[in-house]
């Protein structure tokens, strides 16, 4: 059941020029699952009018965190908010990642790591993580990730850490034969490439979180629909987690 909450900012830290980690203290502990998201309202002036959706990055009782990239008006306002300021948020929304029963693969592209960190934290030491970032400074929380993953392969364009190239290539070379369920989040180009790679591996389960643009967040406006093998589906209520086989990309 989703709720309207008032969150008090306890941290809003710039990790790079455009990526921030915000942590909010909410009035009570909540239960939310990895892959779900909240809609954050940036201010009381209703400009922008609509809240913005963000995946749960981390949740510990009454402390809820989001990792976000500054894109436009809403996220810019968010990045300027200070400790002790309050913000309204609604959630948790959406379908979560099915819980892994044993080892699993995680593929995260860029800020997509925001959607899978909490999954790996809840199911630790079982994930083979493939994490692709533009460059070294865009690799967030490396030490924490190393602690909660079973194995980690970081890919960057310059090859500064483990692999030189895109994350799907790293996965193709080092992960595809693991034959484990896959949990993925990243830009649409990554999801498309993953679909290509898995075209002949129909037996492999791959769950992806899709980050479409949204308006109401409640299933009413159809502003977030995507094409699936079962017709158009709303990312906000029928997603954001889908089976990759379902998606028409
Ligand atoms: C379920 C879900 C979970 C998300 N989780 C996260 C998260 O954890 N961290 C994070 O940084 N972002 C996340 N996003 C994306 C985030 O919601 C958008 O970046 C944000 O709404 C942009 O708001 P804005 O007002 O700053 O930008 P706007 O002014 O609304 O848009 C600025 C630019 O960003 C583009 N844009 C807006 N929304 C998206 C989107 N969803 N995908 C790609 N481009 C977009 C616009 O086309 C435009 O070019 C998520 C989106 C969804 C639907
Ligand atoms: S955002 Fe309105 S239906 Fe999904």
PDB file of N, CA, C and O and ligand atoms in Angstrom, residues 37 48 52-56 66-76 111 114-115 210-214 235 240, ligand 1:
ATOM      1  N   UNK A  37       9.657   2.055  -6.439  1.00  0.00           N
ATOM      2  CA  UNK A  37      10.093   3.449  -6.512  1.00  0.00           C
ATOM      3  C   UNK A  37       9.147   4.369  -5.744  1.00  0.00           C
ATOM      4  O   UNK A  37       8.023   3.976  -5.392  1.00  0.00           O
ATOM      5  N   UNK A  48       8.266  22.219 -10.634  1.00  0.00           N
ATOM      6  CA  UNK A  48       7.361  21.545 -11.567  1.00  0.00           C
ATOM      7  C   UNK A  48       6.142  20.955 -10.848  1.00  0.00           C
ATOM      8  O   UNK A  48       6.223  20.570  -9.681  1.00  0.00           O
ATOM      9  N   UNK A  52       8.642  13.514  -9.296  1.00  0.00           N
ATOM     10  CA  UNK A  52       9.555  12.749 -10.156  1.00  0.00           C
ATOM     11  C   UNK A  52       9.830  11.381  -9.520  1.00  0.00           C
ATOM     12  O   UNK A  52      10.045  11.293  -8.311  1.00  0.00           O
ATOM     13  N   UNK A  53       9.837  10.332 -10.357  1.00  0.00           N
ATOM     14  CA  UNK A  53      10.050   8.987  -9.803  1.00  0.00           C
ATOM     15  C   UNK A  53      11.523   8.634  -9.603  1.00  0.00           C
ATOM     16  O   UNK A  53      12.359   8.936 -10.463  1.00  0.00           O
ATOM     17  N   UNK A  54      11.817   7.987  -8.486  1.00  0.00           N
ATOM     18  CA  UNK A  54      13.184   7.517  -8.199  1.00  0.00           C
ATOM     19  C   UNK A  54      13.123   6.145  -7.547  1.00  0.00           C
ATOM     20  O   UNK A  54      12.323   5.923  -6.628  1.00  0.00           O
ATOM     21  N   UNK A  55      14.005   5.267  -7.998  1.00  0.00           N
ATOM     22  CA  UNK A  55      14.087   3.922  -7.423  1.00  0.00           C
ATOM     23  C   UNK A  55      14.597   4.006  -5.996  1.00  0.00           C
ATOM     24  O   UNK A  55      15.433   4.865  -5.689  1.00  0.00           O
ATOM     25  N   UNK A  56      14.154   3.075  -5.196  1.00  0.00           N
ATOM     26  CA  UNK A  56      14.706   2.993  -3.843  1.00  0.00           C
ATOM     27  C   UNK A  56      16.156   2.564  -3.982  1.00  0.00           C
ATOM     28  O   UNK A  56      16.436   1.489  -4.516  1.00  0.00           O
ATOM     29  N   UNK A  66      17.938   7.738  -2.036  1.00  0.00           N
ATOM     30  CA  UNK A  66      17.824   7.712  -3.494  1.00  0.00           C
ATOM     31  C   UNK A  66      19.130   8.228  -4.087  1.00  0.00           C
ATOM     32  O   UNK A  66      19.712   9.195  -3.571  1.00  0.00           O
ATOM     33  N   UNK A  67      19.544   7.582  -5.170  1.00  0.00           N
ATOM     34  CA  UNK A  67      20.730   8.036  -5.901  1.00  0.00           C
ATOM     35  C   UNK A  67      20.213   8.644  -7.189  1.00  0.00           C
ATOM     36  O   UNK A  67      19.484   7.964  -7.924  1.00  0.00           O
ATOM     37  N   UNK A  68      20.540   9.891  -7.454  1.00  0.00           N
ATOM     38  CA  UNK A  68      19.932  10.509  -8.636  1.00  0.00           C
ATOM     39  C   UNK A  68      20.913  11.349  -9.432  1.00  0.00           C
ATOM     40  O   UNK A  68      21.869  11.892  -8.904  1.00  0.00           O
ATOM     41  N   UNK A  69      20.619  11.395 -10.742  1.00  0.00           N
ATOM     42  CA  UNK A  69      21.404  12.227 -11.644  1.00  0.00           C
ATOM     43  C   UNK A  69      20.593  13.475 -11.967  1.00  0.00           C
ATOM     44  O   UNK A  69      19.396  13.386 -12.267  1.00  0.00           O
ATOM     45  N   UNK A  70      21.234  14.620 -11.923  1.00  0.00           N
ATOM     46  CA  UNK A  70      20.555  15.873 -12.260  1.00  0.00           C
ATOM     47  C   UNK A  70      20.360  15.914 -13.776  1.00  0.00           C
ATOM     48  O   UNK A  70      21.319  15.815 -14.543  1.00  0.00           O
ATOM     49  N   UNK A  71      19.067  16.012 -14.172  1.00  0.00           N
ATOM     50  CA  UNK A  71      18.730  15.975 -15.601  1.00  0.00           C
ATOM     51  C   UNK A  71      18.105  17.291 -16.042  1.00  0.00           C
ATOM     52  O   UNK A  71      18.464  17.862 -17.038  1.00  0.00           O
ATOM     53  N   UNK A  72      17.080  17.738 -15.305  1.00  0.00           N
ATOM     54  CA  UNK A  72      16.330  18.930 -15.694  1.00  0.00           C
ATOM     55  C   UNK A  72      15.880  19.679 -14.454  1.00  0.00           C
ATOM     56  O   UNK A  72      16.507  19.620 -13.394  1.00  0.00           O
ATOM     57  N   UNK A  73      14.721  20.334 -14.610  1.00  0.00           N
ATOM     58  CA  UNK A  73      14.250  21.240 -13.574  1.00  0.00           C
ATOM     59  C   UNK A  73      14.066  20.567 -12.200  1.00  0.00           C
ATOM     60  O   UNK A  73      14.563  21.057 -11.180  1.00  0.00           O
ATOM     61  N   UNK A  74      13.357  19.428 -12.203  1.00  0.00           N
ATOM     62  CA  UNK A  74      13.031  18.775 -10.931  1.00  0.00           C
ATOM     63  C   UNK A  74      14.271  18.327 -10.179  1.00  0.00           C
ATOM     64  O   UNK A  74      14.427  18.606  -8.982  1.00  0.00           O
ATOM     65  N   UNK A  75      15.158  17.636 -10.853  1.00  0.00           N
ATOM     66  CA  UNK A  75      16.346  17.122 -10.168  1.00  0.00           C
ATOM     67  C   UNK A  75      17.302  18.258  -9.790  1.00  0.00           C
ATOM     68  O   UNK A  75      18.039  18.146  -8.805  1.00  0.00           O
ATOM     69  N   UNK A  76      17.257  19.354 -10.557  1.00  0.00           N
ATOM     70  CA  UNK A  76      18.107  20.497 -10.189  1.00  0.00           C
ATOM     71  C   UNK A  76      17.615  21.081  -8.855  1.00  0.00           C
ATOM     72  O   UNK A  76      18.417  21.362  -7.952  1.00  0.00           O
ATOM     73  N   UNK A 111      23.449   5.187 -13.883  1.00  0.00           N
ATOM     74  CA  UNK A 111      22.635   5.454 -12.687  1.00  0.00           C
ATOM     75  C   UNK A 111      21.671   4.282 -12.407  1.00  0.00           C
ATOM     76  O   UNK A 111      21.044   4.217 -11.347  1.00  0.00           O
ATOM     77  N   UNK A 114      21.247   2.473  -9.112  1.00  0.00           N
ATOM     78  CA  UNK A 114      20.314   2.914  -8.067  1.00  0.00           C
ATOM     79  C   UNK A 114      19.200   1.897  -7.848  1.00  0.00           C
ATOM     80  O   UNK A 114      18.686   1.763  -6.742  1.00  0.00           O
ATOM     81  N   UNK A 115      18.821   1.194  -8.884  1.00  0.00           N
ATOM     82  CA  UNK A 115      17.689   0.276  -8.780  1.00  0.00           C
ATOM     83  C   UNK A 115      18.083  -1.101  -8.236  1.00  0.00           C
ATOM     84  O   UNK A 115      17.220  -1.844  -7.788  1.00  0.00           O
ATOM     85  N   UNK A 210      12.509  -0.645 -15.989  1.00  0.00           N
ATOM     86  CA  UNK A 210      12.436   0.341 -17.060  1.00  0.00           C
ATOM     87  C   UNK A 210      12.163   1.712 -16.454  1.00  0.00           C
ATOM     88  O   UNK A 210      11.300   1.851 -15.596  1.00  0.00           O
ATOM     89  N   UNK A 211      12.901   2.709 -16.908  1.00  0.00           N
ATOM     90  CA  UNK A 211      12.735   4.041 -16.300  1.00  0.00           C
ATOM     91  C   UNK A 211      12.131   5.017 -17.298  1.00  0.00           C
ATOM     92  O   UNK A 211      12.772   5.939 -17.768  1.00  0.00           O
ATOM     93  N   UNK A 212      10.856   4.777 -17.644  1.00  0.00           N
ATOM     94  CA  UNK A 212      10.144   5.649 -18.596  1.00  0.00           C
ATOM     95  C   UNK A 212       9.809   6.996 -17.951  1.00  0.00           C
ATOM     96  O   UNK A 212       9.791   7.115 -16.729  1.00  0.00           O
ATOM     97  N   UNK A 213       9.488   7.963 -18.778  1.00  0.00           N
ATOM     98  CA  UNK A 213       8.972   9.223 -18.230  1.00  0.00           C
ATOM     99  C   UNK A 213       7.599   8.966 -17.628  1.00  0.00           C
ATOM    100  O   UNK A 213       6.848   8.149 -18.124  1.00  0.00           O
ATOM    101  N   UNK A 214       7.268   9.664 -16.574  1.00  0.00           N
ATOM    102  CA  UNK A 214       5.988   9.415 -15.897  1.00  0.00           C
ATOM    103  C   UNK A 214       5.251  10.699 -15.582  1.00  0.00           C
ATOM    104  O   UNK A 214       5.877  11.751 -15.462  1.00  0.00           O
ATOM    105  N   UNK A 235       4.240   1.531 -17.124  1.00  0.00           N
ATOM    106  CA  UNK A 235       5.457   1.272 -16.329  1.00  0.00           C
ATOM    107  C   UNK A 235       5.173   1.506 -14.846  1.00  0.00           C
ATOM    108  O   UNK A 235       5.662   0.783 -13.985  1.00  0.00           O
ATOM    109  N   UNK A 240       7.823  -1.052 -12.571  1.00  0.00           N
ATOM    110  CA  UNK A 240       8.816  -0.850 -13.624  1.00  0.00           C
ATOM    111  C   UNK A 240       9.590  -2.117 -13.970  1.00  0.00           C
ATOM    112  O   UNK A 240      10.321  -2.128 -14.934  1.00  0.00           O
TER     113      UNK A 240
HETATM  114  C1  LIG B   1      10.488   4.006 -12.089  1.00  0.00           C
HETATM  115  C2  LIG B   1      11.590   5.030 -12.298  1.00  0.00           C
HETATM  116  C3  LIG B   1      12.682   5.025 -11.458  1.00  0.00           C
HETATM  117  C4  LIG B   1      13.701   5.981 -11.648  1.00  0.00           C
HETATM  118  N1  LIG B   1      14.755   5.938 -10.794  1.00  0.00           N
HETATM  119  C5  LIG B   1      15.739   6.848 -10.943  1.00  0.00           C
HETATM  120  C6  LIG B   1      16.847   6.854 -10.032  1.00  0.00           C
HETATM  121  O1  LIG B   1      16.918   6.045  -9.091  1.00  0.00           O
HETATM  122  N2  LIG B   1      17.819   7.791 -10.213  1.00  0.00           N
HETATM  123  C7  LIG B   1      17.746   8.693 -11.256  1.00  0.00           C
HETATM  124  O2  LIG B   1      18.659   9.516 -11.389  1.00  0.00           O
HETATM  125  N3  LIG B   1      16.720   8.723 -12.107  1.00  0.00           N
HETATM  126  C8  LIG B   1      15.707   7.824 -11.975  1.00  0.00           C
HETATM  127  N4  LIG B   1      14.646   7.865 -12.837  1.00  0.00           N
HETATM  128  C9  LIG B   1      14.609   8.929 -13.865  1.00  0.00           C
HETATM  129  C10 LIG B   1      14.140  10.226 -13.201  1.00  0.00           C
HETATM  130  O3  LIG B   1      12.809  10.076 -12.790  1.00  0.00           O
HETATM  131  C11 LIG B   1      14.248  11.376 -14.209  1.00  0.00           C
HETATM  132  O4  LIG B   1      15.598  11.609 -14.506  1.00  0.00           O
HETATM  133  C12 LIG B   1      13.658  12.643 -13.597  1.00  0.00           C
HETATM  134  O5  LIG B   1      12.254  12.496 -13.535  1.00  0.00           O
HETATM  135  C13 LIG B   1      14.022  13.853 -14.430  1.00  0.00           C
HETATM  136  O6  LIG B   1      13.332  14.944 -13.873  1.00  0.00           O
HETATM  137  P1  LIG B   1      13.782  16.439 -14.164  1.00  0.00           P
HETATM  138  O7  LIG B   1      12.666  17.329 -13.765  1.00  0.00           O
HETATM  139  O8  LIG B   1      15.109  16.718 -13.571  1.00  0.00           O
HETATM  140  O9  LIG B   1      13.991  16.434 -15.715  1.00  0.00           O
HETATM  141  P2  LIG B   1      12.962  16.922 -16.820  1.00  0.00           P
HETATM  142  O10 LIG B   1      13.026  18.414 -16.902  1.00  0.00           O
HETATM  143  O11 LIG B   1      11.629  16.282 -16.607  1.00  0.00           O
HETATM  144  O12 LIG B   1      13.659  16.273 -18.075  1.00  0.00           O
HETATM  145  C14 LIG B   1      15.017  16.638 -18.414  1.00  0.00           C
HETATM  146  C15 LIG B   1      15.546  15.692 -19.456  1.00  0.00           C
HETATM  147  O13 LIG B   1      15.599  14.361 -18.922  1.00  0.00           O
HETATM  148  C16 LIG B   1      14.870  13.481 -19.741  1.00  0.00           C
HETATM  149  N5  LIG B   1      14.189  12.514 -18.891  1.00  0.00           N
HETATM  150  C17 LIG B   1      13.193  12.763 -18.015  1.00  0.00           C
HETATM  151  N6  LIG B   1      12.768  11.603 -17.438  1.00  0.00           N
HETATM  152  C18 LIG B   1      13.529  10.629 -17.959  1.00  0.00           C
HETATM  153  C19 LIG B   1      13.581   9.215 -17.783  1.00  0.00           C
HETATM  154  N7  LIG B   1      12.749   8.588 -16.988  1.00  0.00           N
HETATM  155  N8  LIG B   1      14.514   8.539 -18.485  1.00  0.00           N
HETATM  156  C20 LIG B   1      15.354   9.159 -19.328  1.00  0.00           C
HETATM  157  N9  LIG B   1      15.340  10.492 -19.543  1.00  0.00           N
HETATM  158  C21 LIG B   1      14.452  11.209 -18.878  1.00  0.00           C
HETATM  159  C22 LIG B   1      13.900  14.344 -20.497  1.00  0.00           C
HETATM  160  O14 LIG B   1      13.518  13.761 -21.722  1.00  0.00           O
HETATM  161  C23 LIG B   1      14.676  15.592 -20.698  1.00  0.00           C
HETATM  162  O15 LIG B   1      15.530  15.490 -21.814  1.00  0.00           O
HETATM  163  C24 LIG B   1      13.615   6.932 -12.686  1.00  0.00           C
HETATM  164  C25 LIG B   1      12.514   6.939 -13.535  1.00  0.00           C
HETATM  165  C26 LIG B   1      11.500   5.995 -13.335  1.00  0.00           C
HETATM  166  C27 LIG B   1      10.300   6.016 -14.219  1.00  0.00           C
END
